[in-house]
PDB file of C-alpha atoms and ligand atoms in Angstrom:
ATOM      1  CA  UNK A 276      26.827  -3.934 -29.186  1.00  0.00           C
ATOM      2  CA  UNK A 277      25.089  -2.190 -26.500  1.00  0.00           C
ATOM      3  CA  UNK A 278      21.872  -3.168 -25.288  1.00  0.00           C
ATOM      4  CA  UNK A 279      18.345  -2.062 -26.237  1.00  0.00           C
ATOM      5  CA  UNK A 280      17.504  -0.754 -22.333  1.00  0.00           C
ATOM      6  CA  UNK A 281      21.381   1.242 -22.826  1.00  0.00           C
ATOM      7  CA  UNK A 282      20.749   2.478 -26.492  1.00  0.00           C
ATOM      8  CA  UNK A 283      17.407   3.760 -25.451  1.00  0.00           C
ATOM      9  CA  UNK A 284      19.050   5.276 -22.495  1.00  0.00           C
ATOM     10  CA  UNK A 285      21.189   6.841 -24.756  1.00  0.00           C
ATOM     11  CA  UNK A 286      18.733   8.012 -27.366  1.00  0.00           C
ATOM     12  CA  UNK A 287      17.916  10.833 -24.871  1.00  0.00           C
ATOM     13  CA  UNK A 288      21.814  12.621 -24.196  1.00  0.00           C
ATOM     14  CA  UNK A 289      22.125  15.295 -26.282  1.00  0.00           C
ATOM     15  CA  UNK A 290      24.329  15.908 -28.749  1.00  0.00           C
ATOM     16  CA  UNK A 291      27.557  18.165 -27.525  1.00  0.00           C
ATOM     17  CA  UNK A 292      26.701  17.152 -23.885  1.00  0.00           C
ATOM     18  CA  UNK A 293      29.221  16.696 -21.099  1.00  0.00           C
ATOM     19  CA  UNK A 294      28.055  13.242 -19.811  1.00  0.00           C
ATOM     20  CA  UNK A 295      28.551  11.980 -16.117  1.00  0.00           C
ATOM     21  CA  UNK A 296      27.281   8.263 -16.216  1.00  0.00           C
ATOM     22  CA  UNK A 297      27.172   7.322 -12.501  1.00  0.00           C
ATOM     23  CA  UNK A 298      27.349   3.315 -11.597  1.00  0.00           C
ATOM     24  CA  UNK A 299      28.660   2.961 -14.754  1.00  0.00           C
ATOM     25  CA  UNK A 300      29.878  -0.495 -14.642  1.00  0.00           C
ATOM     26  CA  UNK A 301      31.811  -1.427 -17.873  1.00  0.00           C
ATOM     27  CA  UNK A 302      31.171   2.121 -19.056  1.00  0.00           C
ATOM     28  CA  UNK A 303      29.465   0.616 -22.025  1.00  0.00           C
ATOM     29  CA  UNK A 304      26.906   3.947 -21.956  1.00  0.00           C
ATOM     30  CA  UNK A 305      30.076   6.531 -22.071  1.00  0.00           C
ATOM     31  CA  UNK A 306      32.077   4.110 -24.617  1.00  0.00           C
ATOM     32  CA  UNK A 307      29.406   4.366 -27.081  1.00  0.00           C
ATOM     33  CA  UNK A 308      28.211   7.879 -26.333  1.00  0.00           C
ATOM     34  CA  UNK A 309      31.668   8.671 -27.511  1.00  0.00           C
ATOM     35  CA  UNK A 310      32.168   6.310 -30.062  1.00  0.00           C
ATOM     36  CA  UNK A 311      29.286   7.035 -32.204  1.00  0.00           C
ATOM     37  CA  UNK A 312      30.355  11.104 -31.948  1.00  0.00           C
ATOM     38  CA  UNK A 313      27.149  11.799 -29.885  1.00  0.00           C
ATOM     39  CA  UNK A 314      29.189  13.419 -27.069  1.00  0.00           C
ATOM     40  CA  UNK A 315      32.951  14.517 -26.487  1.00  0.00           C
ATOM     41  CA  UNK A 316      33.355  14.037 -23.231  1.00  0.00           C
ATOM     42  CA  UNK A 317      32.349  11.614 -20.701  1.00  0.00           C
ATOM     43  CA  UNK A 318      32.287  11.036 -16.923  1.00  0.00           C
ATOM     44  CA  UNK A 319      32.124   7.439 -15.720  1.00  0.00           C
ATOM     45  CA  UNK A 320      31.284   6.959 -11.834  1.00  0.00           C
ATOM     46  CA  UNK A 321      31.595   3.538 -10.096  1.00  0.00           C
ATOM     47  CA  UNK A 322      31.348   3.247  -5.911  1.00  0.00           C
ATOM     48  CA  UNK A 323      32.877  -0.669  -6.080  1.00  0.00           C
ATOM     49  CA  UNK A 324      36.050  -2.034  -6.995  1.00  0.00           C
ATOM     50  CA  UNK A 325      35.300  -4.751  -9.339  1.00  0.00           C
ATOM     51  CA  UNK A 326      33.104  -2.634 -11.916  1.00  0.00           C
ATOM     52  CA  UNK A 327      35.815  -0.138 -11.108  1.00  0.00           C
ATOM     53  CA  UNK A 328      38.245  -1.968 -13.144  1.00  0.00           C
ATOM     54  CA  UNK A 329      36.117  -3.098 -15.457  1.00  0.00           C
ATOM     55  CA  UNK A 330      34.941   0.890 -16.555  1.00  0.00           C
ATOM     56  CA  UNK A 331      38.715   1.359 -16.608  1.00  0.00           C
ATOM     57  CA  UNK A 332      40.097  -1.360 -18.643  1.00  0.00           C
ATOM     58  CA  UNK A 333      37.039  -1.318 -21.129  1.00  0.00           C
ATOM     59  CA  UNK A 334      38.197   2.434 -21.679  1.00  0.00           C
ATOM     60  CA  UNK A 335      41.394   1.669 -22.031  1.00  0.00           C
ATOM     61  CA  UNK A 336      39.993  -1.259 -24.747  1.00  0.00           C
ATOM     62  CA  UNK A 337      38.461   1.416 -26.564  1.00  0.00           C
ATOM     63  CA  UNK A 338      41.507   3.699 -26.431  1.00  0.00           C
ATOM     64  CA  UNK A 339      38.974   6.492 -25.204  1.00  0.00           C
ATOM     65  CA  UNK A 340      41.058   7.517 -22.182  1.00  0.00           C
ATOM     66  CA  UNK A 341      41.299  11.055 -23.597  1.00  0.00           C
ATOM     67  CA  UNK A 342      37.851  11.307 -23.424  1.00  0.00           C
ATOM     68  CA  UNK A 343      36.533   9.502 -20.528  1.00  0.00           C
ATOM     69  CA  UNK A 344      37.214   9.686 -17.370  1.00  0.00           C
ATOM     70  CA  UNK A 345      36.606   6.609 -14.693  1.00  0.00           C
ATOM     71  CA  UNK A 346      36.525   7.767 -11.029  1.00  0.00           C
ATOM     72  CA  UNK A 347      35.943   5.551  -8.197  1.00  0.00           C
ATOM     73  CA  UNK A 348      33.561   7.859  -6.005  1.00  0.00           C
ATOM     74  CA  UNK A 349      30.070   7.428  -4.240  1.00  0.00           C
ATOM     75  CA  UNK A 350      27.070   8.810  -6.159  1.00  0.00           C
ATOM     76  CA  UNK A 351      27.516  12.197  -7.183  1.00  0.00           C
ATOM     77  CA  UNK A 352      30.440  12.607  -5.692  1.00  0.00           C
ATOM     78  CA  UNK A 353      32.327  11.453  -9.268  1.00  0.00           C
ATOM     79  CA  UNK A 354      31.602  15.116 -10.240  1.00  0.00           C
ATOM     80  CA  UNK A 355      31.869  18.755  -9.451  1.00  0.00           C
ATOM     81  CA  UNK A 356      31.033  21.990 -11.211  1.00  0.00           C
ATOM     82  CA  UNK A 357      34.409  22.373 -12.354  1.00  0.00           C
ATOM     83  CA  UNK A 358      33.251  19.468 -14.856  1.00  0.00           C
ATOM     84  CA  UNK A 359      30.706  21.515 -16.214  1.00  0.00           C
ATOM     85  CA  UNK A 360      28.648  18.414 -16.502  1.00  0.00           C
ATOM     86  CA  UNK A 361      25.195  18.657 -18.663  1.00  0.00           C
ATOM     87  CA  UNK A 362      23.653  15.615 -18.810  1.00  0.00           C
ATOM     88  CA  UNK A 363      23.634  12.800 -16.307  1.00  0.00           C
ATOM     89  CA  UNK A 364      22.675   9.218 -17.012  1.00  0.00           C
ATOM     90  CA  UNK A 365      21.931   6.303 -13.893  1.00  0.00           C
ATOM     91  CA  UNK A 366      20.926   3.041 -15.024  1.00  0.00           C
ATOM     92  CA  UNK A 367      20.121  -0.186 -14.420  1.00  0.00           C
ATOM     93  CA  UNK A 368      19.187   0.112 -10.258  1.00  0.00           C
ATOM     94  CA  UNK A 369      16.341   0.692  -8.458  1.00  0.00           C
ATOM     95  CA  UNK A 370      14.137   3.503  -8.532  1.00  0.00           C
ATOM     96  CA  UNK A 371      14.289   4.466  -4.437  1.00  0.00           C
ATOM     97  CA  UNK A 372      18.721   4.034  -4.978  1.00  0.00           C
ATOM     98  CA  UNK A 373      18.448   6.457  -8.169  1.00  0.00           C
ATOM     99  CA  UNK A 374      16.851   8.719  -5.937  1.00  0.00           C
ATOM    100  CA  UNK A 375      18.810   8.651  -2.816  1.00  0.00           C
ATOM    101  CA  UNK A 376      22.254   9.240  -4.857  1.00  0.00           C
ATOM    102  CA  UNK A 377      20.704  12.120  -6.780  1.00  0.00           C
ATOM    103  CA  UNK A 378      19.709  13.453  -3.298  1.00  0.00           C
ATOM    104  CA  UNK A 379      22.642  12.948  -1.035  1.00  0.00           C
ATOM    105  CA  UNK A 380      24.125  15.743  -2.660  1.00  0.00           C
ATOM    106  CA  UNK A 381      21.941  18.108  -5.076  1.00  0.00           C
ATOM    107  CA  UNK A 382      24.891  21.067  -5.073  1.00  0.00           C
ATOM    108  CA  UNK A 383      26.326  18.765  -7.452  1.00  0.00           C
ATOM    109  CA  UNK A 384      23.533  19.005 -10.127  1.00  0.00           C
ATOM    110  CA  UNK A 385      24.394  22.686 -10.490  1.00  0.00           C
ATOM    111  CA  UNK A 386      25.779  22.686 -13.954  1.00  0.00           C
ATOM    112  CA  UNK A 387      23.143  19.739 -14.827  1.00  0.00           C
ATOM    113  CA  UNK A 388      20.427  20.373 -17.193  1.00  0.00           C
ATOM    114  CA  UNK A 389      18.907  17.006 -18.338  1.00  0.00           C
ATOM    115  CA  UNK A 390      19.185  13.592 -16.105  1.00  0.00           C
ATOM    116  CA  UNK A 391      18.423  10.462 -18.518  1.00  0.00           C
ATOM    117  CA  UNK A 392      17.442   7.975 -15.315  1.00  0.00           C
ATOM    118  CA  UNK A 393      16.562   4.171 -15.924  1.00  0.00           C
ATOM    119  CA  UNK A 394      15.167   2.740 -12.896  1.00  0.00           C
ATOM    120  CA  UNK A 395      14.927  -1.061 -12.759  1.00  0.00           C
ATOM    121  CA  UNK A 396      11.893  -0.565 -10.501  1.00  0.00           C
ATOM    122  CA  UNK A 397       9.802   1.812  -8.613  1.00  0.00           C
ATOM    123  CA  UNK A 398       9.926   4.423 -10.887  1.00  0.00           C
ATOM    124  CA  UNK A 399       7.500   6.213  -8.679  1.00  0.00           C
ATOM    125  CA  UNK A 400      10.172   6.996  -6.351  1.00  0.00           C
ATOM    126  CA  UNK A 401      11.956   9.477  -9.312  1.00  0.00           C
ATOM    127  CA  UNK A 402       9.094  11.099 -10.233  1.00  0.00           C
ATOM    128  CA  UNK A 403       7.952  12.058  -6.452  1.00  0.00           C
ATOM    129  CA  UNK A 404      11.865  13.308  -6.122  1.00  0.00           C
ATOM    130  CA  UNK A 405      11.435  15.415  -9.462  1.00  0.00           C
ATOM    131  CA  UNK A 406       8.242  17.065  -7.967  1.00  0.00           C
ATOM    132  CA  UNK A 407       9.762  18.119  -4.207  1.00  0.00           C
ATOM    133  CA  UNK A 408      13.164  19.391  -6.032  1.00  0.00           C
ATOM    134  CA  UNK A 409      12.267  21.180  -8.755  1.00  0.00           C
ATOM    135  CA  UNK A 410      13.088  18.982 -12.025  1.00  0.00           C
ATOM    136  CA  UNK A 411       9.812  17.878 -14.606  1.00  0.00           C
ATOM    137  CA  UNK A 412       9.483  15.058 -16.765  1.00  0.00           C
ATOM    138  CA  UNK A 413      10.195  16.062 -20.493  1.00  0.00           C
ATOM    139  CA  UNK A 414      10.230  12.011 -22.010  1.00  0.00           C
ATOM    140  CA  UNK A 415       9.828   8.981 -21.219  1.00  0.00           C
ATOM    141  CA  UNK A 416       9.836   5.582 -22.448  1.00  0.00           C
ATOM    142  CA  UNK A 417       9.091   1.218 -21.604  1.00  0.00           C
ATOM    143  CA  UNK A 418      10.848  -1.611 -23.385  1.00  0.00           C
ATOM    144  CA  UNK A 419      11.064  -5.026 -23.022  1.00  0.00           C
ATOM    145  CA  UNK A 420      14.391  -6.945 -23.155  1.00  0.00           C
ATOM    146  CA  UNK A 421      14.961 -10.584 -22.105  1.00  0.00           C
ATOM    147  CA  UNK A 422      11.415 -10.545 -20.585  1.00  0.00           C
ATOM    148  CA  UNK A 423      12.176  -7.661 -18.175  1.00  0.00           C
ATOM    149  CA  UNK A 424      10.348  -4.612 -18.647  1.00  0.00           C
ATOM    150  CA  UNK A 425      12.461  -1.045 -18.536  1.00  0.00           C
ATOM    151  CA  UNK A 426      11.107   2.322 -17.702  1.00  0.00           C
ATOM    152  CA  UNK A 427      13.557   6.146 -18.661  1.00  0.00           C
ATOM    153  CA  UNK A 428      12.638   9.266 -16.975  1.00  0.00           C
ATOM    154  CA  UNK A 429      13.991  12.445 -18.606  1.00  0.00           C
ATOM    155  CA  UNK A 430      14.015  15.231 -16.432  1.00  0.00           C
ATOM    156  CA  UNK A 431      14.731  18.828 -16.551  1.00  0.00           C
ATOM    157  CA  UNK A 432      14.297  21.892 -14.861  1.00  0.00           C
ATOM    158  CA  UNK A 433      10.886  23.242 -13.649  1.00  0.00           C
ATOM    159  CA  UNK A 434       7.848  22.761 -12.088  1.00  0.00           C
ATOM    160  CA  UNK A 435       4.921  20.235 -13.045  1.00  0.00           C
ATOM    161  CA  UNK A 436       1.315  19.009 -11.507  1.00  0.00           C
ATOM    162  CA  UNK A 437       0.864  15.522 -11.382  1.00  0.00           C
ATOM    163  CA  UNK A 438      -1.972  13.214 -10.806  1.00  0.00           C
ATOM    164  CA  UNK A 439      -1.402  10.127  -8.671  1.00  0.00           C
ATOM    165  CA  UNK A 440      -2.275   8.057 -11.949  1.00  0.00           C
ATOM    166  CA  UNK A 441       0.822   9.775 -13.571  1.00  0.00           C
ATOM    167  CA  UNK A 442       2.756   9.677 -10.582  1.00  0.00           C
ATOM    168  CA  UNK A 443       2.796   5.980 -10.437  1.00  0.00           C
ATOM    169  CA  UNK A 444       2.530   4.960 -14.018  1.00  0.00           C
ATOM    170  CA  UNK A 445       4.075   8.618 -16.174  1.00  0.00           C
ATOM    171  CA  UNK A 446       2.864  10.910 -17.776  1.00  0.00           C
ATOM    172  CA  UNK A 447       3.775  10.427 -21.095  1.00  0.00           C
ATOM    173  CA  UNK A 448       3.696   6.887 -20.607  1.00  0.00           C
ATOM    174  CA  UNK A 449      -0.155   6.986 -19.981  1.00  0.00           C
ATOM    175  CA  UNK A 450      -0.461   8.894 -22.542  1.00  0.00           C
ATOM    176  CA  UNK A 451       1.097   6.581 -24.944  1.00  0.00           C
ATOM    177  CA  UNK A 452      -0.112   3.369 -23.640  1.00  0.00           C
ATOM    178  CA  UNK A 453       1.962   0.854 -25.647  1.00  0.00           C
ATOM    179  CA  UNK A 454       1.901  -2.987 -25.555  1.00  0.00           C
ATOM    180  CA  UNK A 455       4.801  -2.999 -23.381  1.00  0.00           C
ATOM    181  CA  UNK A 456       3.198  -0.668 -20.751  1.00  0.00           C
ATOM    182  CA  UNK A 457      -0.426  -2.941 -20.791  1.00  0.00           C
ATOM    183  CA  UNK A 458       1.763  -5.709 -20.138  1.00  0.00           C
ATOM    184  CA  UNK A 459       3.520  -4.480 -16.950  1.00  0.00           C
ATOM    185  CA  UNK A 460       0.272  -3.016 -15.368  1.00  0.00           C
ATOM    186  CA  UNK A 461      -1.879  -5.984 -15.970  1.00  0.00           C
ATOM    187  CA  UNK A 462       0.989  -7.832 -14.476  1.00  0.00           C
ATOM    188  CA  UNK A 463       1.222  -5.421 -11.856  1.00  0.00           C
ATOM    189  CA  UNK A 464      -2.775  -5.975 -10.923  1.00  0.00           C
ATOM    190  CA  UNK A 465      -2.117  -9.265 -10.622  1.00  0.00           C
ATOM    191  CA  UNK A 466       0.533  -9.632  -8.323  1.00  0.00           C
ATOM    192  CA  UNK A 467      -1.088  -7.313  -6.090  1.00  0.00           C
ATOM    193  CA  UNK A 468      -4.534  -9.390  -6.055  1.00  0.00           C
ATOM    194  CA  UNK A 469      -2.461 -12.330  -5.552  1.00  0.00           C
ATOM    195  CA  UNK A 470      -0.735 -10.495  -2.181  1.00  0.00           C
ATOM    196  CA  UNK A 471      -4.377  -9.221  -1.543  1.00  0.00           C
ATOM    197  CA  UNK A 472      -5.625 -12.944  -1.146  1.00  0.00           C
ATOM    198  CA  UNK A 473      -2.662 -14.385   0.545  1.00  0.00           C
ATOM    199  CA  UNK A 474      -2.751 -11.594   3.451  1.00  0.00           C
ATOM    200  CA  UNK A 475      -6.591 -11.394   3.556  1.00  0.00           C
ATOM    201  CA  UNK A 476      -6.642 -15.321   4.244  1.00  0.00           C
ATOM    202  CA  UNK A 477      -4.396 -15.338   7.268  1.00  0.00           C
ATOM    203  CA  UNK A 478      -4.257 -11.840   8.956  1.00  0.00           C
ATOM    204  CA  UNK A 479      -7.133  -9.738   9.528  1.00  0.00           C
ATOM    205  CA  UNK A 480      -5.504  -6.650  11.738  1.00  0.00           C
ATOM    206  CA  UNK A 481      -6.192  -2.742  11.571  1.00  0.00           C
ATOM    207  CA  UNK A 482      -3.099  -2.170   9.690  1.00  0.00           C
ATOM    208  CA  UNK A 483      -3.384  -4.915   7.036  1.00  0.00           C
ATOM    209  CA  UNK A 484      -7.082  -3.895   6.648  1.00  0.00           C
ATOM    210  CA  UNK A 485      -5.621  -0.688   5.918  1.00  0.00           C
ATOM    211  CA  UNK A 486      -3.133  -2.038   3.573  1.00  0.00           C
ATOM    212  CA  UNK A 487      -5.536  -3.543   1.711  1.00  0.00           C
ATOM    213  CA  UNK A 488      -8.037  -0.711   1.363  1.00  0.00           C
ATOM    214  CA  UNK A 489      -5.032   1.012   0.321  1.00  0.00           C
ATOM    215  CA  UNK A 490      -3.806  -1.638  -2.676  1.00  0.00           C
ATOM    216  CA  UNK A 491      -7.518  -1.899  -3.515  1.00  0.00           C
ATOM    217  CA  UNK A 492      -7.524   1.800  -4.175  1.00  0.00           C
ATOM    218  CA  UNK A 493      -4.660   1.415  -6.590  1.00  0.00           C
ATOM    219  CA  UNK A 494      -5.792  -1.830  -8.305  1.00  0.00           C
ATOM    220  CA  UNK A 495      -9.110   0.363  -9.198  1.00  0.00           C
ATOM    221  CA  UNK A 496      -6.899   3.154 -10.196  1.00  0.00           C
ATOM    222  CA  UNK A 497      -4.647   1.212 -13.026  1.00  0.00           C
ATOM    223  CA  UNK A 498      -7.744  -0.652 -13.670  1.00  0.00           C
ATOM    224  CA  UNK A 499      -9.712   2.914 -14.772  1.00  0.00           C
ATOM    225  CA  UNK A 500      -6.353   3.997 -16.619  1.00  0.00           C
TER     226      UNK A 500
HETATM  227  N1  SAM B 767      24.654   1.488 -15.367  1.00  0.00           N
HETATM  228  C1  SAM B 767      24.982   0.162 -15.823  1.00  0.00           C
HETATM  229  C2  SAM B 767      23.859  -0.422 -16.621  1.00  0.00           C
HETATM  230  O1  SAM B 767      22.781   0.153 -16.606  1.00  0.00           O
HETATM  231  O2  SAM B 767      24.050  -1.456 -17.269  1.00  0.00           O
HETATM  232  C3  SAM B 767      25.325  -0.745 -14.653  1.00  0.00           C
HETATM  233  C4  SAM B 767      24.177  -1.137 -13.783  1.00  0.00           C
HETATM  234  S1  SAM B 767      24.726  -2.110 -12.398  1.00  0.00           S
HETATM  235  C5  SAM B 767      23.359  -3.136 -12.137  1.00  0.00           C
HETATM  236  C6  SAM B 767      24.689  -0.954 -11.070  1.00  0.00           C
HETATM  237  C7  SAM B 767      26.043  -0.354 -10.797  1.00  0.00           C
HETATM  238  O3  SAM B 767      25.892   0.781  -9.951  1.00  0.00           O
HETATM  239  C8  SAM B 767      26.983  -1.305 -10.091  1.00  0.00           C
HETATM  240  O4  SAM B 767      28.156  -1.443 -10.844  1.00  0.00           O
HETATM  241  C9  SAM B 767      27.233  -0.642  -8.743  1.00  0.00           C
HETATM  242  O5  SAM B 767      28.554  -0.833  -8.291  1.00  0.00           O
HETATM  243  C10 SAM B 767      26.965   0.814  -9.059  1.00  0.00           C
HETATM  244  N2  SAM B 767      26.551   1.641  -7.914  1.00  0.00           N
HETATM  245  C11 SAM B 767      25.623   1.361  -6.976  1.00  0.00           C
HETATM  246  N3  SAM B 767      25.538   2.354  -6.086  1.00  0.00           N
HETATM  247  C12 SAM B 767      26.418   3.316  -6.484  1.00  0.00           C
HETATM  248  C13 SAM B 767      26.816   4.578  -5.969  1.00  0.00           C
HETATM  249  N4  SAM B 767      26.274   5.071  -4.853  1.00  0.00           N
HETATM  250  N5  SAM B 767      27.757   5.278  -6.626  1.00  0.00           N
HETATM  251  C14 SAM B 767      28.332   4.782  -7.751  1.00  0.00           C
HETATM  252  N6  SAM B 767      28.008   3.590  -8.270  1.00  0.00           N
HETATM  253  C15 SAM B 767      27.065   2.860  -7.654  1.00  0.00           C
END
């Protein structure tokens, strides 16, 4: 059974879509994308060896080999337009990663119209990329599993304003304000006032003093929201 952070993940791929799941691992996302009819055909990227084989044998498991195809490539580089890829999914790394693979190459996103993109943390770092190149936030969603707390951007095409609240924390996250998202913030506040004091009782130089006007600033902010 896949996991709650991989089934929410894959609550947002539409149905029909040509799916390029890149650092794909076991392919567990593609295997059950395909499995449970939701898409056709699947793409599954992997950059190292080991989860490499492990994509291609689970495939193979799942007699899906007709359907998905494993390639051992960096980033974005598993697809081309040729693929007429429509949705792409990245899970499970961290936000500023996620980022850097979707920008090493953005010629690849040509045929892409929705990227489903589950940062493990700094989610910040997708959103700013989705403002400079020209993608907006159409969902998003925070779950807990096994005590770790899991944000999903989706992003399409166009063109958004956003405040530095939503920047940080999402837009329709804010807006929905669940337990899960309380929980992460509050925790958030409070490993930032526990840096705060740490720094603030041994260091007291212009840039730290700067620093901490700065994480001040953004413990008031989350505090307000
Ligand atoms: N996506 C799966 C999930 O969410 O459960 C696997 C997450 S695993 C923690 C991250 C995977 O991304 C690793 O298997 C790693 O090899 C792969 N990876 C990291 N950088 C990559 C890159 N530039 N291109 C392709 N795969 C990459």
């Amino acid at each position: 059974r896949l996991s709650k952070r991989l089934e929410k993940v894959a609550s947002f791929v539409p149905e029909g879509a040509v799916v390029a799941d890149i650092g794909s691992d076991h392919a567990y996302l593609p295997c059950y994308l395909v499995n449970k009819g939701i898409v056709d055909k699947a793409i599954a990227g992997e950059v190292v060896k080991g989860p490499y084989e492990s994509a291609c044998n689970e495939v193979k498991k799942e007699k899906l080999q007709n359907q998905i195809e494993v390639r051992f490539a960096d980033g974005m580089e598993a697809i081309s337009a040729e693929d007429g890829v429509t949705a792409v999914t990245i899970a499970g790394m961290g936000g500023p990663l996620i980022a850097s693979i979707l920008n090493k190459d953005l010629s690849r996103l040509e045929t892409v119209e929705r990227l489903i993109l589950q940062p493990n943390i700094h989610a910040i770092s997708i959103r700013q990329w989705a403002k400079v190149n020209g993608w907006k936030i159409v969902d998003e969603a925070i779950l807990m599993e096994d005590d770790k707390i899991y944000e999903i951007i989706v992003l399409e095409r166009g063109e958004e304003q956003l405040s530095e609240a939503e920047l940080l924390m999402g837009p329709f996250l804010l807006k929905e304000k669940n337990e899960v998202f309380v929980q992460k913030w509050l925790g958030e506040i409070k490993q930032w006032q526990f840096i705060l004091e740490s720094v603030k009782a041994v260091m007291q130089t212009e840039p730290i003093k700067e620093k901490i006007i700065e994480t001040n600033a953004k413990i008031q902010l989350v505090e307000e929201v």
